[in-house]
């Protein structure tokens, strides 16, 4: 069994099914705190350094919120231009210094493997919030938590899943991490719909195929979207040489109500790591889907808080002390 306490979380390859089950169980235990039914102060006094060297809304804010919800304090650095990395400091040196100021560090950076490089210089656990086009392990875990909770309504679990991944599968780190995690389950069928130039990296496809799963690679939506879950992604413009190059692929696989009703099953769950690009030329997930119960995107984003709380509790070794450090909520709240 993997030891979480004191460990970095850099890649989904660290996890086996037992470790994931543990994370998802503890995530579920966080729901009353996130819903403000109770407060938890098990991390009172602990300090998170939340370092974001690339744009982010959900991941950055939910890391901070998750830490606050367990009673901890958050220090934030946003943008390389505001950090000494822009003065030529190495990731190793920055890590030596910041880890002296904190109990745990979360980090996003545009370069592949940069978070692992940073972790070498850190004396405290480092959690990868996305390293370039490589991985996004906490997103994949919250995606799995979401799939599990959405599938529960249909008496299904994470085995025997039929899932479609669509969009920019080459550069999308969330689909890389999610595919690797799904390879640990039984009898998965994954259909990968993308422009040929933006196909899933071979290494990810072989991880799935070597584990005996069925992988379908296609550039056509018609006939290929009948599934339990459709996971749409954004064209990752920031990973292309130019905007013009990204424009070549934008808007090709837009999912709207018409496409959904024509090609998906009635209850196909719609996921997206967000942000969805809602500009008319992209519109990858049309707002006409907003009134569908099967649109899980905002539940998915909310689950990010629970999963990140669980990861903090585990890496700091307090996952069994939550109820000992509880208080009532004394303010008015409409949260449920
Ligand atoms: C994703 C990312 O940053 O990789 N966003 C997120 O963290 N939820 C997906 C994206 O930006 O398209």
mmCIF file of C-alpha atoms and ligand atoms in Angstrom:
data_model
loop_
_atom_site.group_PDB
_atom_site.id
_atom_site.type_symbol
_atom_site.label_atom_id
_atom_site.label_comp_id
_atom_site.label_asym_id
_atom_site.label_seq_id
_atom_site.Cartn_x
_atom_site.Cartn_y
_atom_site.Cartn_z
ATOM 1 C CA UNK A 1 0.000 0.000 0.000
ATOM 2 C CA UNK A 2 1.336 3.392 -0.985
ATOM 3 C CA UNK A 3 2.327 5.719 1.876
ATOM 4 C CA UNK A 4 0.843 9.126 1.358
ATOM 5 C CA UNK A 5 2.243 10.900 4.388
ATOM 6 C CA UNK A 6 5.202 13.026 3.348
ATOM 7 C CA UNK A 7 4.995 11.931 -0.311
ATOM 8 C CA UNK A 8 4.951 14.116 -3.390
ATOM 9 C CA UNK A 9 2.057 13.682 -5.816
ATOM 10 C CA UNK A 10 3.609 14.148 -9.240
ATOM 11 C CA UNK A 11 2.064 11.575 -11.558
ATOM 12 C CA UNK A 12 -0.899 9.229 -11.600
ATOM 13 C CA UNK A 13 1.587 6.417 -12.233
ATOM 14 C CA UNK A 14 2.255 6.429 -8.479
ATOM 15 C CA UNK A 15 -1.190 5.036 -7.727
ATOM 16 C CA UNK A 16 -2.665 1.561 -7.741
ATOM 17 C CA UNK A 17 -6.370 0.786 -7.337
ATOM 18 C CA UNK A 18 -6.117 0.569 -3.531
ATOM 19 C CA UNK A 19 -4.479 3.979 -3.286
ATOM 20 C CA UNK A 20 -7.153 5.499 -5.519
ATOM 21 C CA UNK A 21 -9.945 3.871 -3.536
ATOM 22 C CA UNK A 22 -8.445 5.380 -0.373
ATOM 23 C CA UNK A 23 -8.303 8.866 -1.927
ATOM 24 C CA UNK A 24 -11.878 8.626 -3.213
ATOM 25 C CA UNK A 25 -13.170 7.358 0.182
ATOM 26 C CA UNK A 26 -11.549 10.211 2.045
ATOM 27 C CA UNK A 27 -12.783 12.694 -0.573
ATOM 28 C CA UNK A 28 -16.356 11.601 0.166
ATOM 29 C CA UNK A 29 -15.738 12.220 3.885
ATOM 30 C CA UNK A 30 -14.929 15.850 3.068
ATOM 31 C CA UNK A 31 -18.408 16.598 1.716
ATOM 32 C CA UNK A 32 -19.910 17.887 5.035
ATOM 33 C CA UNK A 33 -17.058 20.375 5.431
ATOM 34 C CA UNK A 34 -17.273 21.627 1.855
ATOM 35 C CA UNK A 35 -21.062 21.933 2.277
ATOM 36 C CA UNK A 36 -20.469 23.911 5.514
ATOM 37 C CA UNK A 37 -22.475 21.494 7.648
ATOM 38 C CA UNK A 38 -19.415 21.342 9.923
ATOM 39 C CA UNK A 39 -16.045 23.052 10.030
ATOM 40 C CA UNK A 40 -12.814 21.125 10.238
ATOM 41 C CA UNK A 41 -9.649 22.675 11.656
ATOM 42 C CA UNK A 42 -7.345 19.659 11.579
ATOM 43 C CA UNK A 43 -4.726 21.676 9.631
ATOM 44 C CA UNK A 44 -4.935 24.776 11.826
ATOM 45 C CA UNK A 45 -1.556 26.501 11.666
ATOM 46 C CA UNK A 46 -0.336 24.597 8.592
ATOM 47 C CA UNK A 47 0.819 26.623 5.576
ATOM 48 C CA UNK A 48 0.255 25.821 1.905
ATOM 49 C CA UNK A 49 2.326 27.581 -0.744
ATOM 50 C CA UNK A 50 0.193 27.646 -3.865
ATOM 51 C CA UNK A 51 2.533 28.429 -6.787
ATOM 52 C CA UNK A 52 0.867 28.990 -10.143
ATOM 53 C CA UNK A 53 3.164 29.838 -13.031
ATOM 54 C CA UNK A 54 0.428 29.328 -15.660
ATOM 55 C CA UNK A 55 -3.176 30.606 -15.916
ATOM 56 C CA UNK A 56 -5.689 28.841 -13.697
ATOM 57 C CA UNK A 57 -9.020 29.455 -12.013
ATOM 58 C CA UNK A 58 -10.385 26.156 -10.676
ATOM 59 C CA UNK A 59 -7.217 24.324 -9.780
ATOM 60 C CA UNK A 60 -5.568 27.258 -8.026
ATOM 61 C CA UNK A 61 -8.644 28.449 -6.151
ATOM 62 C CA UNK A 62 -9.820 24.972 -5.203
ATOM 63 C CA UNK A 63 -6.377 24.043 -3.825
ATOM 64 C CA UNK A 64 -6.537 27.176 -1.676
ATOM 65 C CA UNK A 65 -10.152 26.625 -0.673
ATOM 66 C CA UNK A 66 -9.500 22.975 0.152
ATOM 67 C CA UNK A 67 -6.631 23.917 2.444
ATOM 68 C CA UNK A 68 -8.681 26.662 4.110
ATOM 69 C CA UNK A 69 -11.570 24.243 4.617
ATOM 70 C CA UNK A 70 -9.242 22.082 6.727
ATOM 71 C CA UNK A 71 -8.193 25.105 8.765
ATOM 72 C CA UNK A 72 -4.857 25.839 7.073
ATOM 73 C CA UNK A 73 -3.369 29.074 5.746
ATOM 74 C CA UNK A 74 -2.560 29.710 2.081
ATOM 75 C CA UNK A 75 0.245 31.809 0.559
ATOM 76 C CA UNK A 76 -0.074 32.311 -3.154
ATOM 77 C CA UNK A 77 2.358 33.195 -5.948
ATOM 78 C CA UNK A 78 0.867 33.768 -9.381
ATOM 79 C CA UNK A 79 2.830 34.257 -12.632
ATOM 80 C CA UNK A 80 6.523 33.665 -13.328
ATOM 81 C CA UNK A 81 6.953 37.403 -13.865
ATOM 82 C CA UNK A 82 6.125 37.966 -10.184
ATOM 83 C CA UNK A 83 8.601 35.389 -8.928
ATOM 84 C CA UNK A 84 12.382 35.176 -8.830
ATOM 85 C CA UNK A 85 12.192 32.510 -11.551
ATOM 86 C CA UNK A 86 12.167 35.564 -13.868
ATOM 87 C CA UNK A 87 15.531 36.603 -12.350
ATOM 88 C CA UNK A 88 17.059 33.287 -13.402
ATOM 89 C CA UNK A 89 16.575 31.350 -10.173
ATOM 90 C CA UNK A 90 16.415 27.583 -10.659
ATOM 91 C CA UNK A 91 13.374 25.530 -9.674
ATOM 92 C CA UNK A 92 15.623 23.669 -7.224
ATOM 93 C CA UNK A 93 16.644 26.852 -5.389
ATOM 94 C CA UNK A 94 13.089 28.197 -5.341
ATOM 95 C CA UNK A 95 11.946 24.875 -3.863
ATOM 96 C CA UNK A 96 14.642 24.916 -1.168
ATOM 97 C CA UNK A 97 13.464 28.343 -0.071
ATOM 98 C CA UNK A 98 9.680 27.972 -0.369
ATOM 99 C CA UNK A 99 9.644 24.581 1.349
ATOM 100 C CA UNK A 100 11.281 26.294 4.312
ATOM 101 C CA UNK A 101 8.256 28.578 4.507
ATOM 102 C CA UNK A 102 5.536 25.942 4.125
ATOM 103 C CA UNK A 103 4.191 22.510 5.092
ATOM 104 C CA UNK A 104 3.041 21.521 1.611
ATOM 105 C CA UNK A 105 3.373 23.047 -1.870
ATOM 106 C CA UNK A 106 1.065 22.931 -4.877
ATOM 107 C CA UNK A 107 2.485 23.995 -8.200
ATOM 108 C CA UNK A 108 1.564 24.512 -11.847
ATOM 109 C CA UNK A 109 4.191 25.279 -14.466
ATOM 110 C CA UNK A 110 4.175 25.361 -18.309
ATOM 111 C CA UNK A 111 7.162 23.001 -18.719
ATOM 112 C CA UNK A 112 6.737 19.232 -18.772
ATOM 113 C CA UNK A 113 8.342 17.516 -15.740
ATOM 114 C CA UNK A 114 9.112 20.883 -14.105
ATOM 115 C CA UNK A 115 7.096 20.048 -10.997
ATOM 116 C CA UNK A 116 9.119 16.846 -10.486
ATOM 117 C CA UNK A 117 12.317 18.886 -10.928
ATOM 118 C CA UNK A 118 11.064 21.379 -8.347
ATOM 119 C CA UNK A 119 10.140 18.553 -5.947
ATOM 120 C CA UNK A 120 13.795 17.439 -5.865
ATOM 121 C CA UNK A 121 14.613 20.675 -4.072
ATOM 122 C CA UNK A 122 11.658 20.585 -1.690
ATOM 123 C CA UNK A 123 11.746 19.324 1.882
ATOM 124 C CA UNK A 124 7.918 19.158 2.037
ATOM 125 C CA UNK A 125 5.357 17.326 -0.147
ATOM 126 C CA UNK A 126 4.797 18.843 -3.582
ATOM 127 C CA UNK A 127 1.517 18.298 -5.456
ATOM 128 C CA UNK A 128 1.472 18.678 -9.239
ATOM 129 C CA UNK A 129 -1.239 21.094 -10.397
ATOM 130 C CA UNK A 130 -0.307 20.562 -14.061
ATOM 131 C CA UNK A 131 3.134 20.449 -15.708
ATOM 132 C CA UNK A 132 2.835 21.576 -19.313
ATOM 133 C CA UNK A 133 1.241 18.989 -21.581
ATOM 134 C CA UNK A 134 2.445 16.161 -19.345
ATOM 135 C CA UNK A 135 0.120 15.412 -16.435
ATOM 136 C CA UNK A 136 -2.571 16.761 -14.151
ATOM 137 C CA UNK A 137 -2.953 14.076 -11.490
ATOM 138 C CA UNK A 138 -5.350 15.879 -9.138
ATOM 139 C CA UNK A 139 -7.694 16.635 -12.041
ATOM 140 C CA UNK A 140 -7.681 12.976 -13.073
ATOM 141 C CA UNK A 141 -8.516 11.931 -9.516
ATOM 142 C CA UNK A 142 -11.415 14.381 -9.331
ATOM 143 C CA UNK A 143 -12.543 13.160 -12.755
ATOM 144 C CA UNK A 144 -12.533 9.603 -11.463
ATOM 145 C CA UNK A 145 -14.416 10.656 -8.324
ATOM 146 C CA UNK A 146 -16.977 12.344 -10.605
ATOM 147 C CA UNK A 147 -17.322 9.328 -12.896
ATOM 148 C CA UNK A 148 -17.797 7.107 -9.847
ATOM 149 C CA UNK A 149 -20.474 9.323 -8.314
ATOM 150 C CA UNK A 150 -22.307 9.935 -11.608
ATOM 151 C CA UNK A 151 -22.240 6.237 -12.562
ATOM 152 C CA UNK A 152 -23.703 5.288 -9.172
ATOM 153 C CA UNK A 153 -27.069 6.551 -10.453
ATOM 154 C CA UNK A 154 -26.938 3.853 -13.115
ATOM 155 C CA UNK A 155 -25.685 1.054 -10.827
ATOM 156 C CA UNK A 156 -22.309 1.172 -12.505
ATOM 157 C CA UNK A 157 -18.802 1.676 -11.168
ATOM 158 C CA UNK A 158 -15.395 2.316 -12.651
ATOM 159 C CA UNK A 159 -15.126 -1.138 -14.229
ATOM 160 C CA UNK A 160 -16.787 -1.917 -17.586
ATOM 161 C CA UNK A 161 -16.880 1.764 -18.467
ATOM 162 C CA UNK A 162 -17.453 2.992 -22.006
ATOM 163 C CA UNK A 163 -15.925 6.470 -22.285
ATOM 164 C CA UNK A 164 -15.272 8.920 -25.110
ATOM 165 C CA UNK A 165 -12.429 11.444 -24.883
ATOM 166 C CA UNK A 166 -12.731 14.233 -27.416
ATOM 167 C CA UNK A 167 -10.798 17.299 -28.626
ATOM 168 C CA UNK A 168 -7.112 18.105 -28.217
ATOM 169 C CA UNK A 169 -5.900 14.765 -26.891
ATOM 170 C CA UNK A 170 -2.298 15.461 -27.863
ATOM 171 C CA UNK A 171 -1.768 18.451 -25.579
ATOM 172 C CA UNK A 172 -4.507 17.875 -22.991
ATOM 173 C CA UNK A 173 -2.754 16.801 -19.801
ATOM 174 C CA UNK A 174 -6.037 15.943 -18.100
ATOM 175 C CA UNK A 175 -6.860 13.228 -20.642
ATOM 176 C CA UNK A 176 -3.321 11.837 -20.390
ATOM 177 C CA UNK A 177 -3.624 11.409 -16.633
ATOM 178 C CA UNK A 178 -7.218 10.187 -16.758
ATOM 179 C CA UNK A 179 -6.452 7.532 -19.392
ATOM 180 C CA UNK A 180 -3.570 6.187 -17.312
ATOM 181 C CA UNK A 181 -5.821 5.948 -14.248
ATOM 182 C CA UNK A 182 -8.599 4.248 -16.218
ATOM 183 C CA UNK A 183 -6.118 1.622 -17.404
ATOM 184 C CA UNK A 184 -6.128 0.278 -13.805
ATOM 185 C CA UNK A 185 -9.805 -0.707 -14.011
ATOM 186 C CA UNK A 186 -11.417 -3.656 -15.762
ATOM 187 C CA UNK A 187 -12.746 -3.863 -19.283
ATOM 188 C CA UNK A 188 -12.652 -0.198 -20.260
ATOM 189 C CA UNK A 189 -13.608 0.887 -23.754
ATOM 190 C CA UNK A 190 -12.079 4.248 -24.656
ATOM 191 C CA UNK A 191 -12.919 6.031 -27.879
ATOM 192 C CA UNK A 192 -10.560 8.872 -28.712
ATOM 193 C CA UNK A 193 -12.099 11.435 -31.055
ATOM 194 C CA UNK A 194 -9.708 14.116 -32.294
ATOM 195 C CA UNK A 195 -8.210 15.652 -35.409
ATOM 196 C CA UNK A 196 -5.494 13.269 -36.640
ATOM 197 C CA UNK A 197 -2.809 15.827 -35.794
ATOM 198 C CA UNK A 198 -4.042 16.045 -32.195
ATOM 199 C CA UNK A 199 -4.229 12.343 -31.367
ATOM 200 C CA UNK A 200 -3.435 10.908 -27.958
ATOM 201 C CA UNK A 201 0.320 10.250 -27.466
ATOM 202 C CA UNK A 202 1.324 6.659 -28.308
ATOM 203 C CA UNK A 203 2.656 6.042 -24.798
ATOM 204 C CA UNK A 204 -0.794 6.645 -23.298
ATOM 205 C CA UNK A 205 -2.495 4.439 -25.904
ATOM 206 C CA UNK A 206 -0.073 1.602 -25.220
ATOM 207 C CA UNK A 207 -0.639 1.850 -21.461
ATOM 208 C CA UNK A 208 -4.320 1.170 -22.129
ATOM 209 C CA UNK A 209 -3.762 -1.499 -24.770
ATOM 210 C CA UNK A 210 -1.154 -3.319 -22.700
ATOM 211 C CA UNK A 211 -3.682 -3.503 -19.873
ATOM 212 C CA UNK A 212 -6.086 -5.249 -22.286
ATOM 213 C CA UNK A 213 -8.522 -2.399 -22.905
ATOM 214 C CA UNK A 214 -10.273 -1.576 -26.148
ATOM 215 C CA UNK A 215 -9.055 1.701 -27.673
ATOM 216 C CA UNK A 216 -10.769 3.212 -30.722
ATOM 217 C CA UNK A 217 -9.016 6.104 -32.454
ATOM 218 C CA UNK A 218 -11.097 8.191 -34.815
ATOM 219 C CA UNK A 219 -11.600 11.678 -36.254
ATOM 220 C CA UNK A 220 -15.375 11.293 -36.641
ATOM 221 C CA UNK A 221 -18.155 11.930 -34.146
ATOM 222 C CA UNK A 222 -20.915 10.155 -36.103
ATOM 223 C CA UNK A 223 -21.340 6.623 -34.819
ATOM 224 C CA UNK A 224 -18.646 6.977 -32.183
ATOM 225 C CA UNK A 225 -20.340 8.791 -29.271
ATOM 226 C CA UNK A 226 -22.534 6.048 -27.828
ATOM 227 C CA UNK A 227 -21.034 5.794 -24.342
ATOM 228 C CA UNK A 228 -21.510 6.158 -20.572
ATOM 229 C CA UNK A 229 -19.365 9.291 -20.322
ATOM 230 C CA UNK A 230 -18.237 11.825 -22.893
ATOM 231 C CA UNK A 231 -15.234 13.887 -21.792
ATOM 232 C CA UNK A 232 -14.793 16.959 -23.946
ATOM 233 C CA UNK A 233 -11.610 19.073 -23.948
ATOM 234 C CA UNK A 234 -10.427 22.490 -25.109
ATOM 235 C CA UNK A 235 -7.950 23.109 -27.940
ATOM 236 C CA UNK A 236 -4.879 23.880 -25.807
ATOM 237 C CA UNK A 237 -3.900 27.036 -27.683
ATOM 238 C CA UNK A 238 -1.010 27.792 -25.331
ATOM 239 C CA UNK A 239 0.757 24.591 -26.443
ATOM 240 C CA UNK A 240 0.721 25.509 -30.167
ATOM 241 C CA UNK A 241 3.439 27.484 -31.948
ATOM 242 C CA UNK A 242 0.886 30.180 -32.856
ATOM 243 C CA UNK A 243 -2.773 31.102 -32.479
ATOM 244 C CA UNK A 244 -3.174 30.586 -36.236
ATOM 245 C CA UNK A 245 -2.125 26.967 -35.863
ATOM 246 C CA UNK A 246 -4.578 26.413 -33.002
ATOM 247 C CA UNK A 247 -7.305 28.068 -35.108
ATOM 248 C CA UNK A 248 -6.957 25.255 -37.659
ATOM 249 C CA UNK A 249 -8.547 22.851 -35.169
ATOM 250 C CA UNK A 250 -10.932 25.030 -33.202
ATOM 251 C CA UNK A 251 -14.646 24.300 -33.484
ATOM 252 C CA UNK A 252 -14.239 20.926 -35.260
ATOM 253 C CA UNK A 253 -15.788 18.780 -32.557
ATOM 254 C CA UNK A 254 -18.340 21.069 -30.938
ATOM 255 C CA UNK A 255 -20.789 19.228 -28.721
ATOM 256 C CA UNK A 256 -24.246 20.778 -28.651
ATOM 257 C CA UNK A 257 -27.705 19.445 -27.902
ATOM 258 C CA UNK A 258 -28.339 18.393 -31.472
ATOM 259 C CA UNK A 259 -25.125 16.367 -31.700
ATOM 260 C CA UNK A 260 -25.694 14.965 -28.219
ATOM 261 C CA UNK A 261 -29.233 13.801 -28.990
ATOM 262 C CA UNK A 262 -28.193 12.370 -32.336
ATOM 263 C CA UNK A 263 -25.088 10.419 -31.335
ATOM 264 C CA UNK A 264 -24.997 9.929 -27.545
ATOM 265 C CA UNK A 265 -27.157 7.712 -25.342
ATOM 266 C CA UNK A 266 -30.009 9.300 -23.455
ATOM 267 C CA UNK A 267 -28.134 9.473 -20.149
ATOM 268 C CA UNK A 268 -24.554 9.917 -21.327
ATOM 269 C CA UNK A 269 -22.764 11.969 -18.676
ATOM 270 C CA UNK A 270 -21.028 15.045 -20.095
ATOM 271 C CA UNK A 271 -17.734 16.047 -18.504
ATOM 272 C CA UNK A 272 -15.079 18.669 -19.268
ATOM 273 C CA UNK A 273 -12.133 19.699 -17.073
ATOM 274 C CA UNK A 274 -13.047 23.338 -17.800
ATOM 275 C CA UNK A 275 -12.576 26.092 -18.756
ATOM 276 C CA UNK A 276 -14.820 25.504 -21.783
ATOM 277 C CA UNK A 277 -13.945 27.876 -24.603
ATOM 278 C CA UNK A 278 -17.294 29.541 -25.202
ATOM 279 C CA UNK A 279 -16.124 31.905 -27.947
ATOM 280 C CA UNK A 280 -18.272 31.365 -31.060
ATOM 281 C CA UNK A 281 -15.367 30.028 -33.116
ATOM 282 C CA UNK A 282 -14.722 27.291 -30.540
ATOM 283 C CA UNK A 283 -17.925 26.618 -28.603
ATOM 284 C CA UNK A 284 -16.745 23.116 -27.781
ATOM 285 C CA UNK A 285 -19.527 22.558 -25.227
ATOM 286 C CA UNK A 286 -22.576 24.581 -26.199
ATOM 287 C CA UNK A 287 -24.520 26.387 -23.490
ATOM 288 C CA UNK A 288 -27.681 24.781 -24.919
ATOM 289 C CA UNK A 289 -26.572 21.709 -22.926
ATOM 290 C CA UNK A 290 -26.854 23.652 -19.651
ATOM 291 C CA UNK A 291 -30.355 22.447 -18.822
ATOM 292 C CA UNK A 292 -29.448 18.759 -19.100
ATOM 293 C CA UNK A 293 -29.064 16.855 -15.796
ATOM 294 C CA UNK A 294 -26.381 14.798 -17.476
ATOM 295 C CA UNK A 295 -24.147 17.879 -17.826
ATOM 296 C CA UNK A 296 -21.826 17.148 -14.888
ATOM 297 C CA UNK A 297 -19.225 19.879 -15.463
ATOM 298 C CA UNK A 298 -20.024 22.042 -12.455
ATOM 299 C CA UNK A 299 -20.465 19.065 -10.122
ATOM 300 C CA UNK A 300 -17.096 17.906 -11.468
ATOM 301 C CA UNK A 301 -15.432 21.248 -10.618
ATOM 302 C CA UNK A 302 -17.004 21.159 -7.152
ATOM 303 C CA UNK A 303 -15.636 17.651 -6.576
ATOM 304 C CA UNK A 304 -12.175 19.130 -7.045
ATOM 305 C CA UNK A 305 -12.418 20.689 -3.601
ATOM 306 C CA UNK A 306 -13.194 17.334 -1.965
ATOM 307 C CA UNK A 307 -10.414 15.459 -3.724
ATOM 308 C CA UNK A 308 -7.847 18.164 -2.998
ATOM 309 C CA UNK A 309 -8.890 18.213 0.662
ATOM 310 C CA UNK A 310 -8.337 14.456 0.760
ATOM 311 C CA UNK A 311 -4.886 14.786 -0.814
ATOM 312 C CA UNK A 312 -3.835 17.405 1.752
ATOM 313 C CA UNK A 313 -5.155 15.292 4.625
ATOM 314 C CA UNK A 314 -3.295 12.236 3.323
ATOM 315 C CA UNK A 315 0.023 13.892 2.537
ATOM 316 C CA UNK A 316 0.011 15.623 5.928
ATOM 317 C CA UNK A 317 -1.116 12.438 7.713
ATOM 318 C CA UNK A 318 -4.314 13.721 9.349
ATOM 319 C CA UNK A 319 -6.915 11.729 7.402
ATOM 320 C CA UNK A 320 -7.947 9.767 10.512
ATOM 321 C CA UNK A 321 -8.313 12.824 12.733
ATOM 322 C CA UNK A 322 -10.984 14.798 10.857
ATOM 323 C CA UNK A 323 -13.872 14.281 13.276
ATOM 324 C CA UNK A 324 -11.658 15.040 16.297
ATOM 325 C CA UNK A 325 -11.135 18.535 14.936
ATOM 326 C CA UNK A 326 -14.680 19.587 14.098
ATOM 327 C CA UNK A 327 -16.713 22.666 15.009
ATOM 328 C CA UNK A 328 -20.214 23.891 14.256
ATOM 329 C CA UNK A 329 -20.762 26.472 11.547
ATOM 330 C CA UNK A 330 -22.063 29.633 13.193
ATOM 331 C CA UNK A 331 -22.917 31.732 10.140
ATOM 332 C CA UNK A 332 -25.855 31.610 7.741
ATOM 333 C CA UNK A 333 -25.220 29.457 4.688
ATOM 334 C CA UNK A 334 -27.337 28.344 1.762
ATOM 335 C CA UNK A 335 -24.922 25.588 0.873
ATOM 336 C CA UNK A 336 -26.257 22.072 0.875
HETATM 337 C C1 LIG B 1 -7.241 22.027 -17.495
HETATM 338 C C2 LIG B 1 -5.730 22.240 -17.478
HETATM 339 O O1 LIG B 1 -5.258 23.259 -16.957
HETATM 340 O O2 LIG B 1 -5.053 21.343 -17.959
HETATM 341 N N1 LIG B 1 -7.923 22.907 -16.635
HETATM 342 C C3 LIG B 1 -8.081 22.563 -15.322
HETATM 343 O O3 LIG B 1 -7.136 22.474 -14.576
HETATM 344 N N2 LIG B 1 -9.317 22.266 -14.896
HETATM 345 C C4 LIG B 1 -7.818 21.962 -18.854
HETATM 346 C C5 LIG B 1 -7.665 23.136 -19.766
HETATM 347 O O4 LIG B 1 -7.081 24.168 -19.422
HETATM 348 O O5 LIG B 1 -8.169 23.040 -20.893
#
